[in-house]
């Protein structure tokens, strides 16, 4: 999904071109908002015109937000495995190959989360702080949850899903500000696995100004409160979940 992302989208598209994965099995849906105020539309259309793996989709509907755009794009995705990334995320070349292997080994795995590396720590002291903070969260907290069977989540702009997940659970909740955490909760509630593999890597932009950092963290805080209200008792009291996952969900 892309709204006014001309500054970062070319690098994301180039990273998709460089993926170590059979071209005939790869489909890249570039869903751009018609209301974008830069060259986002032109960049998407040019990519689709020059490479049959790319599909440019224009969204011209009321309301914004990542969940709405991602749900719109899902209509055009035809693969068995669907990777969702933000417009400023660049895949490491081996990312798809590593992620797909998880789904081949275990039918109960519905989602796989990789690791997001900060690509701009030198932009400002705040960007450096956000990058270090993210590294600690991705490599320690989120991965540790997977190791000891806790409440795994795919917070961030990178996740892989079986396409059947959306048939079983429906699309992303467009009323929740952190649709990723909401979907993580739904996957656990239905007794399926969400695995975390820090060797699956994308590179992302972190907030470099106080305004952008505050806007991001305020949205996260409000969204997490929405999820807590919705799931705190549904998950902690769900006896079909392992005890570590129930305790960790309550703590989280």
mmCIF file of N, CA and C in Angstrom, residues 144-153 184-185 187-194 224 231-252:
data_model
loop_
_atom_site.group_PDB
_atom_site.id
_atom_site.type_symbol
_atom_site.label_atom_id
_atom_site.label_comp_id
_atom_site.label_asym_id
_atom_site.label_seq_id
_atom_site.Cartn_x
_atom_site.Cartn_y
_atom_site.Cartn_z
ATOM 1 N N UNK A 144 12.052 -13.891 21.418
ATOM 2 C CA UNK A 144 11.950 -14.667 22.662
ATOM 3 C C UNK A 144 10.549 -15.235 22.845
ATOM 4 N N UNK A 145 9.543 -14.480 22.456
ATOM 5 C CA UNK A 145 8.167 -14.974 22.553
ATOM 6 C C UNK A 145 7.995 -16.267 21.748
ATOM 7 N N UNK A 146 8.628 -16.325 20.584
ATOM 8 C CA UNK A 146 8.530 -17.514 19.749
ATOM 9 C C UNK A 146 9.268 -18.684 20.398
ATOM 10 N N UNK A 147 10.457 -18.412 20.951
ATOM 11 C CA UNK A 147 11.290 -19.470 21.516
ATOM 12 C C UNK A 147 10.595 -20.179 22.679
ATOM 13 N N UNK A 148 9.932 -19.404 23.547
ATOM 14 C CA UNK A 148 9.319 -20.051 24.715
ATOM 15 C C UNK A 148 7.800 -20.207 24.604
ATOM 16 N N UNK A 149 7.284 -20.064 23.397
ATOM 17 C CA UNK A 149 5.870 -20.361 23.168
ATOM 18 C C UNK A 149 4.924 -19.323 23.713
ATOM 19 N N UNK A 150 5.327 -18.054 23.663
ATOM 20 C CA UNK A 150 4.504 -16.974 24.186
ATOM 21 C C UNK A 150 3.550 -16.398 23.156
ATOM 22 N N UNK A 151 3.125 -15.173 23.411
ATOM 23 C CA UNK A 151 2.175 -14.474 22.552
ATOM 24 C C UNK A 151 2.948 -13.752 21.445
ATOM 25 N N UNK A 152 3.157 -14.445 20.341
ATOM 26 C CA UNK A 152 3.906 -13.880 19.226
ATOM 27 C C UNK A 152 3.038 -12.887 18.446
ATOM 28 N N UNK A 153 3.666 -11.836 17.938
ATOM 29 C CA UNK A 153 2.961 -10.813 17.166
ATOM 30 C C UNK A 153 3.787 -10.437 15.944
ATOM 31 N N UNK A 184 -2.824 -10.541 14.704
ATOM 32 C CA UNK A 184 -2.019 -11.479 15.506
ATOM 33 C C UNK A 184 -2.893 -12.129 16.566
ATOM 34 N N UNK A 185 -3.708 -11.321 17.218
ATOM 35 C CA UNK A 185 -4.587 -11.828 18.284
ATOM 36 C C UNK A 185 -5.603 -12.821 17.725
ATOM 37 N N UNK A 187 -5.285 -14.727 15.097
ATOM 38 C CA UNK A 187 -4.606 -15.979 14.738
ATOM 39 C C UNK A 187 -4.429 -16.861 15.969
ATOM 40 N N UNK A 188 -3.989 -16.260 17.072
ATOM 41 C CA UNK A 188 -3.835 -17.032 18.310
ATOM 42 C C UNK A 188 -5.183 -17.543 18.808
ATOM 43 N N UNK A 189 -6.192 -16.687 18.742
ATOM 44 C CA UNK A 189 -7.514 -17.063 19.233
ATOM 45 C C UNK A 189 -8.051 -18.286 18.509
ATOM 46 N N UNK A 190 -7.670 -18.437 17.238
ATOM 47 C CA UNK A 190 -8.144 -19.571 16.451
ATOM 48 C C UNK A 190 -7.185 -20.766 16.521
ATOM 49 N N UNK A 191 -6.226 -20.703 17.442
ATOM 50 C CA UNK A 191 -5.373 -21.853 17.694
ATOM 51 C C UNK A 191 -4.342 -22.147 16.627
ATOM 52 N N UNK A 192 -3.977 -21.143 15.852
ATOM 53 C CA UNK A 192 -2.960 -21.331 14.817
ATOM 54 C C UNK A 192 -1.650 -20.662 15.228
ATOM 55 N N UNK A 193 -0.573 -20.987 14.507
ATOM 56 C CA UNK A 193 0.756 -20.522 14.893
ATOM 57 C C UNK A 193 1.173 -19.267 14.127
ATOM 58 N N UNK A 194 1.835 -18.370 14.858
ATOM 59 C CA UNK A 194 2.466 -17.197 14.280
ATOM 60 C C UNK A 194 3.937 -17.280 14.670
ATOM 61 N N UNK A 224 -3.108 -0.072 20.594
ATOM 62 C CA UNK A 224 -2.913 -1.156 21.556
ATOM 63 C C UNK A 224 -4.016 -1.150 22.607
ATOM 64 N N UNK A 231 -9.394 -7.984 23.347
ATOM 65 C CA UNK A 231 -8.882 -9.345 23.466
ATOM 66 C C UNK A 231 -8.364 -9.750 24.844
ATOM 67 N N UNK A 232 -8.233 -8.835 25.794
ATOM 68 C CA UNK A 232 -7.541 -9.172 27.035
ATOM 69 C C UNK A 232 -8.170 -10.370 27.743
ATOM 70 N N UNK A 233 -9.484 -10.465 27.749
ATOM 71 C CA UNK A 233 -10.137 -11.605 28.403
ATOM 72 C C UNK A 233 -10.325 -12.770 27.441
ATOM 73 N N UNK A 234 -10.513 -12.468 26.169
ATOM 74 C CA UNK A 234 -10.696 -13.529 25.182
ATOM 75 C C UNK A 234 -9.442 -14.392 25.030
ATOM 76 N N UNK A 235 -8.266 -13.786 25.178
ATOM 77 C CA UNK A 235 -7.021 -14.539 25.041
ATOM 78 C C UNK A 235 -6.557 -15.129 26.366
ATOM 79 N N UNK A 236 -6.552 -14.319 27.423
ATOM 80 C CA UNK A 236 -6.055 -14.811 28.711
ATOM 81 C C UNK A 236 -6.946 -15.912 29.276
ATOM 82 N N UNK A 237 -8.215 -15.913 28.894
ATOM 83 C CA UNK A 237 -9.130 -16.936 29.383
ATOM 84 C C UNK A 237 -9.384 -18.061 28.403
ATOM 85 N N UNK A 238 -8.660 -18.074 27.288
ATOM 86 C CA UNK A 238 -8.856 -19.085 26.253
ATOM 87 C C UNK A 238 -8.086 -20.360 26.618
ATOM 88 N N UNK A 239 -8.790 -21.368 27.108
ATOM 89 C CA UNK A 239 -8.135 -22.580 27.610
ATOM 90 C C UNK A 239 -7.569 -23.461 26.496
ATOM 91 N N UNK A 240 -7.883 -23.143 25.253
ATOM 92 C CA UNK A 240 -7.298 -23.911 24.157
ATOM 93 C C UNK A 240 -5.877 -23.450 23.839
ATOM 94 N N UNK A 241 -5.476 -22.292 24.395
ATOM 95 C CA UNK A 241 -4.125 -21.780 24.196
ATOM 96 C C UNK A 241 -3.193 -22.332 25.269
ATOM 97 N N UNK A 242 -1.916 -22.536 24.945
ATOM 98 C CA UNK A 242 -0.947 -22.953 25.966
ATOM 99 C C UNK A 242 -0.855 -21.898 27.065
ATOM 100 N N UNK A 243 -0.558 -22.351 28.281
ATOM 101 C CA UNK A 243 -0.491 -21.431 29.413
ATOM 102 C C UNK A 243 0.505 -20.298 29.187
ATOM 103 N N UNK A 244 1.726 -20.553 28.656
ATOM 104 C CA UNK A 244 2.649 -19.425 28.425
ATOM 105 C C UNK A 244 2.066 -18.361 27.497
ATOM 106 N N UNK A 245 1.340 -18.770 26.464
ATOM 107 C CA UNK A 245 0.741 -17.813 25.535
ATOM 108 C C UNK A 245 -0.357 -16.998 26.216
ATOM 109 N N UNK A 246 -1.135 -17.635 27.085
ATOM 110 C CA UNK A 246 -2.206 -16.915 27.786
ATOM 111 C C UNK A 246 -1.627 -15.897 28.757
ATOM 112 N N UNK A 247 -0.591 -16.286 29.498
ATOM 113 C CA UNK A 247 0.039 -15.366 30.444
ATOM 114 C C UNK A 247 0.694 -14.202 29.703
ATOM 115 N N UNK A 248 1.381 -14.543 28.612
ATOM 116 C CA UNK A 248 2.076 -13.506 27.846
ATOM 117 C C UNK A 248 1.093 -12.545 27.186
ATOM 118 N N UNK A 249 -0.036 -13.055 26.730
ATOM 119 C CA UNK A 249 -1.057 -12.184 26.130
ATOM 120 C C UNK A 249 -1.589 -11.204 27.163
ATOM 121 N N UNK A 250 -1.818 -11.667 28.394
ATOM 122 C CA UNK A 250 -2.290 -10.793 29.466
ATOM 123 C C UNK A 250 -1.239 -9.741 29.790
ATOM 124 N N UNK A 251 0.018 -10.155 29.893
ATOM 125 C CA UNK A 251 1.111 -9.230 30.171
ATOM 126 C C UNK A 251 1.242 -8.189 29.062
ATOM 127 N N UNK A 252 1.169 -8.643 27.825
ATOM 128 C CA UNK A 252 1.333 -7.755 26.683
ATOM 129 C C UNK A 252 0.229 -6.708 26.624
#
